[in-house]
PDB file of C-alpha atoms and ligand atoms in Angstrom:
ATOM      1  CA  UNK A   1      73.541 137.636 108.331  1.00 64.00           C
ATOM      2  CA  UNK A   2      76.319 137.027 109.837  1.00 80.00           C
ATOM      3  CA  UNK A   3      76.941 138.450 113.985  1.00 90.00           C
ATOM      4  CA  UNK A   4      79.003 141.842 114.287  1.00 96.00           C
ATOM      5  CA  UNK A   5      81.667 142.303 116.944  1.00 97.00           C
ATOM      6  CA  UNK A   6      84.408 140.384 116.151  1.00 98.00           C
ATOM      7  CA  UNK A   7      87.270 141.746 117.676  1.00 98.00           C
ATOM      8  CA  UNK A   8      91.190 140.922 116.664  1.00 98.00           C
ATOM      9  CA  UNK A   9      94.442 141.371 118.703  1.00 98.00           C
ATOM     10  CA  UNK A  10      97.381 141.265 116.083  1.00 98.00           C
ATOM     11  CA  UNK A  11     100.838 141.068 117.635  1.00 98.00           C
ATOM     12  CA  UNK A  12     100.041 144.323 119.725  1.00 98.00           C
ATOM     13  CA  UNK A  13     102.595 145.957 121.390  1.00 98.00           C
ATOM     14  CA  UNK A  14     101.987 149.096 123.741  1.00 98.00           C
ATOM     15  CA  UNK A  15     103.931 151.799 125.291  1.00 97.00           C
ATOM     16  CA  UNK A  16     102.600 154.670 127.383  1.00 96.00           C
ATOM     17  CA  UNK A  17     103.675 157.814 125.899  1.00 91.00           C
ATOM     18  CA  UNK A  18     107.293 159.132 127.376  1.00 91.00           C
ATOM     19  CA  UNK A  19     108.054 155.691 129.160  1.00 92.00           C
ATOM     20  CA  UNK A  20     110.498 153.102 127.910  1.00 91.00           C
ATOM     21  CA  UNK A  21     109.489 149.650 128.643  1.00 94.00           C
ATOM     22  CA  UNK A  22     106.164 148.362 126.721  1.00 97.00           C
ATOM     23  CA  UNK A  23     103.457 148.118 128.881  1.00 98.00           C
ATOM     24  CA  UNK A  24     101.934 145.184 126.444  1.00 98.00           C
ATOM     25  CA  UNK A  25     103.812 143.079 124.031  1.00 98.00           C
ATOM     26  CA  UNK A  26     102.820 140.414 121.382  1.00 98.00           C
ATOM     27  CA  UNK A  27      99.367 140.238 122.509  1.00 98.00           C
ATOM     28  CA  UNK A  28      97.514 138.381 119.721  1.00 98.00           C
ATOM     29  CA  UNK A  29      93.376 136.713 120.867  1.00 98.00           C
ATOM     30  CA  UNK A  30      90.319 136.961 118.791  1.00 98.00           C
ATOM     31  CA  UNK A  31      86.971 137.254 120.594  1.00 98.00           C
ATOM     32  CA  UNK A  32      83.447 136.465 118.638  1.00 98.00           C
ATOM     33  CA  UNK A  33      80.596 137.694 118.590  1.00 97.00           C
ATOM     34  CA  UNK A  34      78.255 135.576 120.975  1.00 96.00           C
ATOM     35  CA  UNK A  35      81.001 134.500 123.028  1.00 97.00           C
ATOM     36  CA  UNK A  36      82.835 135.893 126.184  1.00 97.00           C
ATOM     37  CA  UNK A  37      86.192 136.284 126.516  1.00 98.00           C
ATOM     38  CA  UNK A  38      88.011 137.041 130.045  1.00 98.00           C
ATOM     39  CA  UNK A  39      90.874 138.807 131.458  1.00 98.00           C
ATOM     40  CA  UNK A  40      92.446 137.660 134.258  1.00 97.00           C
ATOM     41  CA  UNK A  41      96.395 139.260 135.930  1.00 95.00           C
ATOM     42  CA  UNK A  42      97.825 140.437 138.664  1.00 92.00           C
ATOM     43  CA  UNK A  43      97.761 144.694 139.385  1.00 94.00           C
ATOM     44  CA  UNK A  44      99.480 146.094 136.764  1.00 96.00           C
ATOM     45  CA  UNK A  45      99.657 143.209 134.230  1.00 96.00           C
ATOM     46  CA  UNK A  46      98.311 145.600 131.869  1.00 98.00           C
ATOM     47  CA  UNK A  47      94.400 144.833 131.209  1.00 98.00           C
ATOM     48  CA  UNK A  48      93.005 147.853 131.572  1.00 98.00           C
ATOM     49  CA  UNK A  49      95.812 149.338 129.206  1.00 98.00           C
ATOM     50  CA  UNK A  50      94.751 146.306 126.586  1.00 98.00           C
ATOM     51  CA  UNK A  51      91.065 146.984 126.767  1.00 97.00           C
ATOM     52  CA  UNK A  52      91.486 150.863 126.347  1.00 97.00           C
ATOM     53  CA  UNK A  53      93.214 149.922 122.817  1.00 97.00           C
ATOM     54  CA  UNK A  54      89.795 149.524 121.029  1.00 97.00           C
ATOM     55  CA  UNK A  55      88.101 152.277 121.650  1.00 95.00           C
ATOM     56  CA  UNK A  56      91.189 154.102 121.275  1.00 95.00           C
ATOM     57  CA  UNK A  57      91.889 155.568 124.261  1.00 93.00           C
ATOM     58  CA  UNK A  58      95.709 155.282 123.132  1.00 94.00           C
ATOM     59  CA  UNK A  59      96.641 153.953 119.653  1.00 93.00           C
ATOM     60  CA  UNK A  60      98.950 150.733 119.399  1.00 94.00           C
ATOM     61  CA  UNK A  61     102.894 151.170 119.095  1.00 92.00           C
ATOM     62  CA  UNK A  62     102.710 148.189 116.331  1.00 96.00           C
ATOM     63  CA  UNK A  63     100.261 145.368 115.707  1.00 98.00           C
ATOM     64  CA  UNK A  64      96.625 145.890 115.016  1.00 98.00           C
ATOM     65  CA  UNK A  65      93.781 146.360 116.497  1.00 98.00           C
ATOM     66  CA  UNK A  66      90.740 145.373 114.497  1.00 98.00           C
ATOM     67  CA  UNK A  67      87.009 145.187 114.751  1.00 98.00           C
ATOM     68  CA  UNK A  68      85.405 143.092 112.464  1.00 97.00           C
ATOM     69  CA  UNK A  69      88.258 143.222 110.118  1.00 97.00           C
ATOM     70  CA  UNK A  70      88.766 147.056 110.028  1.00 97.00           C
ATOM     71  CA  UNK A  71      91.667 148.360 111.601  1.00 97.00           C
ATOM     72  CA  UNK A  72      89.750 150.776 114.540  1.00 97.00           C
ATOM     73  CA  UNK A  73      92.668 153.538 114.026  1.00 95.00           C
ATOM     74  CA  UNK A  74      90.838 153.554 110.259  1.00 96.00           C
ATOM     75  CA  UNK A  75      87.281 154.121 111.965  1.00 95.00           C
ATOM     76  CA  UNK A  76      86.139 157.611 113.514  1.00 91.00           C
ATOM     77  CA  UNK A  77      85.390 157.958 116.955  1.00 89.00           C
ATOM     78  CA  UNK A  78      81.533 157.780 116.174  1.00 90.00           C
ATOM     79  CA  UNK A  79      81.908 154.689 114.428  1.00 93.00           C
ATOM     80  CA  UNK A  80      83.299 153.026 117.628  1.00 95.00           C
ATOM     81  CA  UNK A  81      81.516 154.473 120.350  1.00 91.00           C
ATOM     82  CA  UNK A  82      78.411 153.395 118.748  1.00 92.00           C
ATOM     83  CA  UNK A  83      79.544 149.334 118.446  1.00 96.00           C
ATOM     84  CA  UNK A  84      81.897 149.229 121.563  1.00 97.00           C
ATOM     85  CA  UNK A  85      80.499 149.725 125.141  1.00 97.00           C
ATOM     86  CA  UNK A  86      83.353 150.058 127.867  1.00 96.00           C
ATOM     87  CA  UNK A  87      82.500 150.021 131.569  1.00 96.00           C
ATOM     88  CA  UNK A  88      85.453 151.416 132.419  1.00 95.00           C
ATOM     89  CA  UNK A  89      87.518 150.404 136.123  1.00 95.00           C
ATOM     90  CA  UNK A  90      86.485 153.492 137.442  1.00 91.00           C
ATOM     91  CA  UNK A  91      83.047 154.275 136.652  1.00 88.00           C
ATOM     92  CA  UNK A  92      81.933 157.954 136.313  1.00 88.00           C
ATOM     93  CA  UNK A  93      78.456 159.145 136.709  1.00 93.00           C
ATOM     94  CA  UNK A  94      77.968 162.827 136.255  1.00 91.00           C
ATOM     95  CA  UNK A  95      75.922 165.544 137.947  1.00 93.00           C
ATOM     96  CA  UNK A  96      71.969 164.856 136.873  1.00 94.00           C
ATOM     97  CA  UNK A  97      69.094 162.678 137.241  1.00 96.00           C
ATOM     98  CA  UNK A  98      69.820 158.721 136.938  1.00 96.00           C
ATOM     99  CA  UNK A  99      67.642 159.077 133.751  1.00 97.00           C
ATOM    100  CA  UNK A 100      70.628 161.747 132.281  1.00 95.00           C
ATOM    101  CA  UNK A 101      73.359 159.004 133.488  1.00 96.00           C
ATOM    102  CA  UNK A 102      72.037 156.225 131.623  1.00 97.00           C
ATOM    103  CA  UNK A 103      70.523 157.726 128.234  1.00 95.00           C
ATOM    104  CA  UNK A 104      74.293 159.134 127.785  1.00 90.00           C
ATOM    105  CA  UNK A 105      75.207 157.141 124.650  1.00 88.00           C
ATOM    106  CA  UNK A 106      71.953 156.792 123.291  1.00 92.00           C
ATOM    107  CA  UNK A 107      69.602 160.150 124.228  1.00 93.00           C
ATOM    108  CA  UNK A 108      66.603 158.565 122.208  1.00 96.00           C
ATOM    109  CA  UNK A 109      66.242 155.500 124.587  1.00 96.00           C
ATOM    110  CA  UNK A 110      63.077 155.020 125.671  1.00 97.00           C
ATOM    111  CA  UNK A 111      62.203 154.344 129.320  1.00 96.00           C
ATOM    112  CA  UNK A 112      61.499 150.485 128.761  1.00 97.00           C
ATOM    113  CA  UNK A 113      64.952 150.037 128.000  1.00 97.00           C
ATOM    114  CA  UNK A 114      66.123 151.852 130.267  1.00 98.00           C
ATOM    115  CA  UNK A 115      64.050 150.190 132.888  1.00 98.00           C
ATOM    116  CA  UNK A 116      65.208 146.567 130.852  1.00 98.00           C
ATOM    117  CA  UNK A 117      68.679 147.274 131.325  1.00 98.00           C
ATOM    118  CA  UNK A 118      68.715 148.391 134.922  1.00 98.00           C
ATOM    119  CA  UNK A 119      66.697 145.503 135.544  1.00 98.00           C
ATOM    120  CA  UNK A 120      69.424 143.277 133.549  1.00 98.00           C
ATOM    121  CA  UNK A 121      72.178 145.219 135.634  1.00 97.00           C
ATOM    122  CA  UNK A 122      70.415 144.216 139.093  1.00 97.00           C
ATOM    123  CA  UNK A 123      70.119 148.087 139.221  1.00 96.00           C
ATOM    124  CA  UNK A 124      66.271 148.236 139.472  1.00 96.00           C
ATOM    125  CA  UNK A 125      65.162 147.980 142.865  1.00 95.00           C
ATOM    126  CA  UNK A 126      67.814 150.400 143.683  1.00 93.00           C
ATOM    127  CA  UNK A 127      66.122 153.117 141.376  1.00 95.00           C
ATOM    128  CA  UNK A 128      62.874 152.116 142.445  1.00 95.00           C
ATOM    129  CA  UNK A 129      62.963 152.517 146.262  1.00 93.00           C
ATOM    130  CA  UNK A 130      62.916 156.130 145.913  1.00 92.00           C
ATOM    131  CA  UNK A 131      59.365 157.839 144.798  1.00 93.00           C
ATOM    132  CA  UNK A 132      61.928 159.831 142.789  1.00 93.00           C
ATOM    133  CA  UNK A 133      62.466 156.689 140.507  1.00 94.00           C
ATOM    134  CA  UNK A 134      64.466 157.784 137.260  1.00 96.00           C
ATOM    135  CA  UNK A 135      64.599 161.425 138.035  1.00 96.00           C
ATOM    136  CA  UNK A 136      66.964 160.674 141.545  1.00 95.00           C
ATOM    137  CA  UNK A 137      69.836 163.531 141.676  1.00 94.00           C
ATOM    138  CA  UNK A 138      73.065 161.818 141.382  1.00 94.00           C
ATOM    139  CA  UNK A 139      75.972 163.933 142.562  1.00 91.00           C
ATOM    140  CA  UNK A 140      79.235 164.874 140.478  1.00 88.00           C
ATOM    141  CA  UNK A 141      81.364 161.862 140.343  1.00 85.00           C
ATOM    142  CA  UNK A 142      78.271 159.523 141.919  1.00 86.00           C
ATOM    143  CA  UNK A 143      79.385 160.669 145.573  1.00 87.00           C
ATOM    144  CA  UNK A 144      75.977 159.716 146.646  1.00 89.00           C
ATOM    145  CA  UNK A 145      75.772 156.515 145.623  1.00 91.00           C
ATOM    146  CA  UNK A 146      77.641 153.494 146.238  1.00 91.00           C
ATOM    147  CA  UNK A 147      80.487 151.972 144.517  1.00 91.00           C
ATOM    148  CA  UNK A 148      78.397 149.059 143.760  1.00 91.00           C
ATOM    149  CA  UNK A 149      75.630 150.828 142.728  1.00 93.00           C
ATOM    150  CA  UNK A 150      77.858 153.149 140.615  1.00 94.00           C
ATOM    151  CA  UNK A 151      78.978 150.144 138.512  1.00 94.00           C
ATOM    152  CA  UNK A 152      75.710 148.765 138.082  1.00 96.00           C
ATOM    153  CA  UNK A 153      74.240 152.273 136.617  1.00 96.00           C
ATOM    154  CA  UNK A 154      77.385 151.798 134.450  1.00 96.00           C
ATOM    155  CA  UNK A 155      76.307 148.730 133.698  1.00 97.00           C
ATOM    156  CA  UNK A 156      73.141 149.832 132.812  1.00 97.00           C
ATOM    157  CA  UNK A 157      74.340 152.813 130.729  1.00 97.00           C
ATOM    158  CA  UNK A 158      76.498 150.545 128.367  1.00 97.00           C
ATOM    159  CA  UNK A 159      73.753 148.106 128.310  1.00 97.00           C
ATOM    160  CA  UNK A 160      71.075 150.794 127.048  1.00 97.00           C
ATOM    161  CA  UNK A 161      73.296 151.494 123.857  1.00 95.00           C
ATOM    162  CA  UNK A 162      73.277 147.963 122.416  1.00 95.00           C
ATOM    163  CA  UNK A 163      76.323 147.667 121.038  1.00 97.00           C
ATOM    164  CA  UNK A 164      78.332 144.723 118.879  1.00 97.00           C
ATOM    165  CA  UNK A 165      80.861 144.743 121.663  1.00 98.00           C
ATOM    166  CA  UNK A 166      80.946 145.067 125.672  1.00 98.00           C
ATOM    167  CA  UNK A 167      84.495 145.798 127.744  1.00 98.00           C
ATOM    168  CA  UNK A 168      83.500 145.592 131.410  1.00 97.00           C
ATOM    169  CA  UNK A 169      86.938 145.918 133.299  1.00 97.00           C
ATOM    170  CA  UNK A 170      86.975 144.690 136.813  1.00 95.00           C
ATOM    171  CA  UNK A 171      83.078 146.204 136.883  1.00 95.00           C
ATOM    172  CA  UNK A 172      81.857 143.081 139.048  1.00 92.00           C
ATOM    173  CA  UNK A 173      84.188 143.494 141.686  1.00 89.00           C
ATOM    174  CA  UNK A 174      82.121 145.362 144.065  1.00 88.00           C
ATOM    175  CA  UNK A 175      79.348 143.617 144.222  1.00 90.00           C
ATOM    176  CA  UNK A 176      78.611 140.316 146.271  1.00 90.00           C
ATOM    177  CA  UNK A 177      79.723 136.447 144.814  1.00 89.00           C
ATOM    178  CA  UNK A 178      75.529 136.338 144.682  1.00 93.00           C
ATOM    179  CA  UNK A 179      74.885 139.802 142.709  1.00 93.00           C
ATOM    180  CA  UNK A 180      77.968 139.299 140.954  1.00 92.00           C
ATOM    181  CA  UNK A 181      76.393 135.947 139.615  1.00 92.00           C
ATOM    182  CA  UNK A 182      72.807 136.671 139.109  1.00 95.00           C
ATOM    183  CA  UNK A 183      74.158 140.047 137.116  1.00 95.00           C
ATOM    184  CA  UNK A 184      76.049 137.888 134.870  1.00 93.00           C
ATOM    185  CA  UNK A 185      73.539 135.453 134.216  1.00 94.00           C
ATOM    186  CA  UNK A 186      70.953 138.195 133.305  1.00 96.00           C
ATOM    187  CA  UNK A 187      73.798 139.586 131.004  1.00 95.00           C
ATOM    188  CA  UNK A 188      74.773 136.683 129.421  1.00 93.00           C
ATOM    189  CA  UNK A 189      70.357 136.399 127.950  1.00 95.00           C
ATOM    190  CA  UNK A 190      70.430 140.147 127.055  1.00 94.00           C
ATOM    191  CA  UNK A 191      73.933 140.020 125.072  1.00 93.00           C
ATOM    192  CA  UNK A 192      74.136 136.346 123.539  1.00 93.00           C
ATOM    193  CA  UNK A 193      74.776 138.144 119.816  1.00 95.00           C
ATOM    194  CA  UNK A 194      77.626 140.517 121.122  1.00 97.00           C
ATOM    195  CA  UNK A 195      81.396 140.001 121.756  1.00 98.00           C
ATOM    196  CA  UNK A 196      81.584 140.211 125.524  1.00 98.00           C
ATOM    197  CA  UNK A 197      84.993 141.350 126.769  1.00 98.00           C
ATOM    198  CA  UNK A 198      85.225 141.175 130.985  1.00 97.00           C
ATOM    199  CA  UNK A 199      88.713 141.819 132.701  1.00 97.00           C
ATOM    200  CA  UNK A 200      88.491 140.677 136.686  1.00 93.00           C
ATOM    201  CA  UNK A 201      90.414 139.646 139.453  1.00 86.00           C
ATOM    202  CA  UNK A 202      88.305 137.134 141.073  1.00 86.00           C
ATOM    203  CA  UNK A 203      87.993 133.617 139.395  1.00 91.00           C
ATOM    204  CA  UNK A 204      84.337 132.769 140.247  1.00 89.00           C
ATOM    205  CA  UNK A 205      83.365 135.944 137.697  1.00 91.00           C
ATOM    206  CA  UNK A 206      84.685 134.257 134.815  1.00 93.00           C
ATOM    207  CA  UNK A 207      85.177 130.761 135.445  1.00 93.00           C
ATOM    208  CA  UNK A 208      82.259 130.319 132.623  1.00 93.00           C
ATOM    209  CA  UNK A 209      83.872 132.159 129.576  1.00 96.00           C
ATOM    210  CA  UNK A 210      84.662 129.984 126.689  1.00 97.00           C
ATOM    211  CA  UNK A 211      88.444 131.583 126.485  1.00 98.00           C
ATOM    212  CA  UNK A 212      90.302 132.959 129.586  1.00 98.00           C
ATOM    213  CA  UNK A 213      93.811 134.890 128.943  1.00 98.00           C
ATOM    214  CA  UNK A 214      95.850 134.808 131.531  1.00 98.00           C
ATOM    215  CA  UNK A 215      98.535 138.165 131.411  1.00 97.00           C
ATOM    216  CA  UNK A 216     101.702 138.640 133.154  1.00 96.00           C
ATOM    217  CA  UNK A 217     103.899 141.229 132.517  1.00 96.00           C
ATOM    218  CA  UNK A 218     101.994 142.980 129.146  1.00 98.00           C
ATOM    219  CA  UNK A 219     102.118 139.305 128.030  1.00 98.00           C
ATOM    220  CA  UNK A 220      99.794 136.389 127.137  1.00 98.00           C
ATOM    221  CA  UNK A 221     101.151 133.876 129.415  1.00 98.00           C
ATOM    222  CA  UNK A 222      98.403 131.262 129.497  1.00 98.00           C
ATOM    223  CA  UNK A 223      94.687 130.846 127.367  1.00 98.00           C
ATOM    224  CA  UNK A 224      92.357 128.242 127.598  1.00 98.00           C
ATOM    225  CA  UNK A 225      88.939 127.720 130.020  1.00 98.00           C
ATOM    226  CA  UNK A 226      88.754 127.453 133.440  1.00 98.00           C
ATOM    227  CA  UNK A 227      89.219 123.578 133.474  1.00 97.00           C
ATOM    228  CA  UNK A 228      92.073 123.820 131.280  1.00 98.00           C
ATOM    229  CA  UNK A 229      94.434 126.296 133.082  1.00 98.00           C
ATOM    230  CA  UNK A 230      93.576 124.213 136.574  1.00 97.00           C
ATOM    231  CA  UNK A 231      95.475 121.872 134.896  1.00 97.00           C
ATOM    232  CA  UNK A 232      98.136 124.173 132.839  1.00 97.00           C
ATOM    233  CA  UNK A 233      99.032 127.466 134.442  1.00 97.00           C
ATOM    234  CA  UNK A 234     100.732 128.623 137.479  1.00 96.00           C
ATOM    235  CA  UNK A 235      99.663 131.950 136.956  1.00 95.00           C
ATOM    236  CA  UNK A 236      95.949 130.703 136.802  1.00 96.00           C
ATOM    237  CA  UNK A 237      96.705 128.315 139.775  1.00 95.00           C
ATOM    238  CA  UNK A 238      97.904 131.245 142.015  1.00 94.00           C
ATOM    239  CA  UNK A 239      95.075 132.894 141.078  1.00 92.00           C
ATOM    240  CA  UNK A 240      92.440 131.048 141.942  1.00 92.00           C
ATOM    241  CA  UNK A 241      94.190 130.085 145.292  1.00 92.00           C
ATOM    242  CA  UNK A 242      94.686 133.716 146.206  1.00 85.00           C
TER     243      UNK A 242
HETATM  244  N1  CTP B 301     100.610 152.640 133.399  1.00 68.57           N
HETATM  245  C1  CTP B 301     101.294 153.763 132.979  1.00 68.57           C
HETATM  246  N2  CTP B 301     100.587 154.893 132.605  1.00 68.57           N
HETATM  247  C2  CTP B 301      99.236 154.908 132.658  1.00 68.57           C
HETATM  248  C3  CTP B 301      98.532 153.766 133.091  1.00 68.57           C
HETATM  249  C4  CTP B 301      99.267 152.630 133.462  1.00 68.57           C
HETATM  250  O1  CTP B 301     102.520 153.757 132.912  1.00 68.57           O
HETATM  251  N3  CTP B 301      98.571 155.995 132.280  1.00 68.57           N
HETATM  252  C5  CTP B 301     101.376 151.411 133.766  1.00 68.57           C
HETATM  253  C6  CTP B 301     101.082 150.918 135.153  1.00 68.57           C
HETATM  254  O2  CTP B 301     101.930 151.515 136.089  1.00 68.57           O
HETATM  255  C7  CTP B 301     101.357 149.439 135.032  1.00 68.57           C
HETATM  256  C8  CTP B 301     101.042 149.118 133.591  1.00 68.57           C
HETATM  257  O3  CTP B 301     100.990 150.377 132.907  1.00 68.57           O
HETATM  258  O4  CTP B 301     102.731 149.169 135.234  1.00 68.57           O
HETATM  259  C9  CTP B 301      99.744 148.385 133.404  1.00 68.57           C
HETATM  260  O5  CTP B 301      98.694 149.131 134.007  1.00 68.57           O
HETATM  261  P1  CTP B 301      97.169 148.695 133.867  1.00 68.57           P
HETATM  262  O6  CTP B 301      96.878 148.336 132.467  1.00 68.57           O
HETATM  263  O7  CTP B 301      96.340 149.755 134.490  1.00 68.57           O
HETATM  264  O8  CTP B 301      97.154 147.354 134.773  1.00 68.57           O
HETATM  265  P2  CTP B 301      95.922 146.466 135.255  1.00 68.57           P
HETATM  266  O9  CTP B 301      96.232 145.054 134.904  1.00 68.57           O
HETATM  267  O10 CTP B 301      94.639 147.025 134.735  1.00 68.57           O
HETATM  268  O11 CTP B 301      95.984 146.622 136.847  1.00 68.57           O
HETATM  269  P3  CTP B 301      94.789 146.593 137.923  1.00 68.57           P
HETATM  270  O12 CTP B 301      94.433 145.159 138.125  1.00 68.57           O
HETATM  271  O13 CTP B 301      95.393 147.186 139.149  1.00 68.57           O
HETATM  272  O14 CTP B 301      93.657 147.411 137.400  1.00 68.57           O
HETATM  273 MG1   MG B 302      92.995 147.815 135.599  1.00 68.57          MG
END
């Protein structure tokens, strides 16, 4: 059978409601299923805006947006939140055990996978050094925990659901070059049939994806791997020396 996930970028163009100027225009990439594709900018070069477009967080101004074919404005809401994990920037955990937090999108989870993903998410020593294990109280908004440790129960929580597709935007950026690298590498063996989406700021988190685009401005200014841009992009090249 052939993999699920593919996800198309037709000639997108985006404007936030009431403002003029497009936040994204002509954006056009396909990402495959078993393959990760990166998003690297500056602040405000408009990937969190381009990764919210799938699962519809705002609708496209034109283009399409498609997911394995199917234009997602044609899907319900169901449809999508059940194929397309998003970690978003800002990772919320709610009031409730750590157990509550990660069975969110799938309540019928059982406790090995939720123990398989924390452990995949770098998450698991963390749960365990409390006798409270699973059950830990986590404050509204994840006040008691750290901002590392709230993405990887995010992490965690998007990994439990198993979905066709996974959008983790900037949700390696707290963690250490070391846990940032180890968490990938565990990802990478749990998800090699999804489409893995990751938007960052820091080079060394996604020097290994097989298609990097680089965006300035709403726009596709450079694509190509990590070897390639060295060599072809300014952008990329200011990047990596920043
Ligand atoms: N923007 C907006 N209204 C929003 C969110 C964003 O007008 N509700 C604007 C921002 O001011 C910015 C542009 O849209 O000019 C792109 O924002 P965003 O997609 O959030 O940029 P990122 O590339 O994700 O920036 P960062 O690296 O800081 O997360
Ligand atoms: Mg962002």
């Amino acid at each position: 059978a052939e993999k699920k996930g593919r996800v198309e970028f037709r000639d997108v163009t985006f404007k936030y409601p009431g403002a003029e100027a497009p936040v994204l225009s002509n954006i056009s990439f396909t990402a495959e299923p078993g393959k990760t594709l990166a998003i690297i900018g500056s602040t405000g070069a408009g990937k969190t805006t381009l990764v919210s477009l799938l699962p519809r967080l705002y609708d496209v101004a034109s283009g399409d947006v498609l997911l394995d074919g199917v234009p997602v404005t044609k899907m319900d809401a169901s449809e999508i939140t059940s194929r397309v994990s998003a970690v978003p920037q800002k990772p919320y955990l709610f009031s409730g055990t750590i157990e509550h937090n990660l069975r969110f999108g799938k309540p019928e989870a059982t406790d090995e996978e939720l123990w398989d993903a924390l452990e995949t998410a770098q998450a698991k020593g963390f749960v365990e050094e409390k006798s409270s294990g699973l059950n830990r109280r986590i404050a509204q908004g994840g006040t008691n925990v750290s901002g590392g440790q709230r993405q990887r129960l995010s992490i965690a929580r998007a990994l439990v659901t198993k979905p066709n597709v996974y959008l983790f935007d900037d949700s390696f950026s707290a963690l250490d070059v070391a846990t940032d690298a180890r968490l990938r590498k565990a990802l990478k063996a749990k998800t090699r049939d999804a489409t893995v989406i990751i938007v960052a700021q820091r080079v060394s988190t996604i020097a290994d994806a097989d298609e990097i685009l680089v965006l300035d401005n709403g726009r596709i200014v450079d694509r190509g791997t990590h070897d390639e841009l060295l060599e072809t992009s300014p952008t990329y090249q200011e990047i990596v020396e920043s």
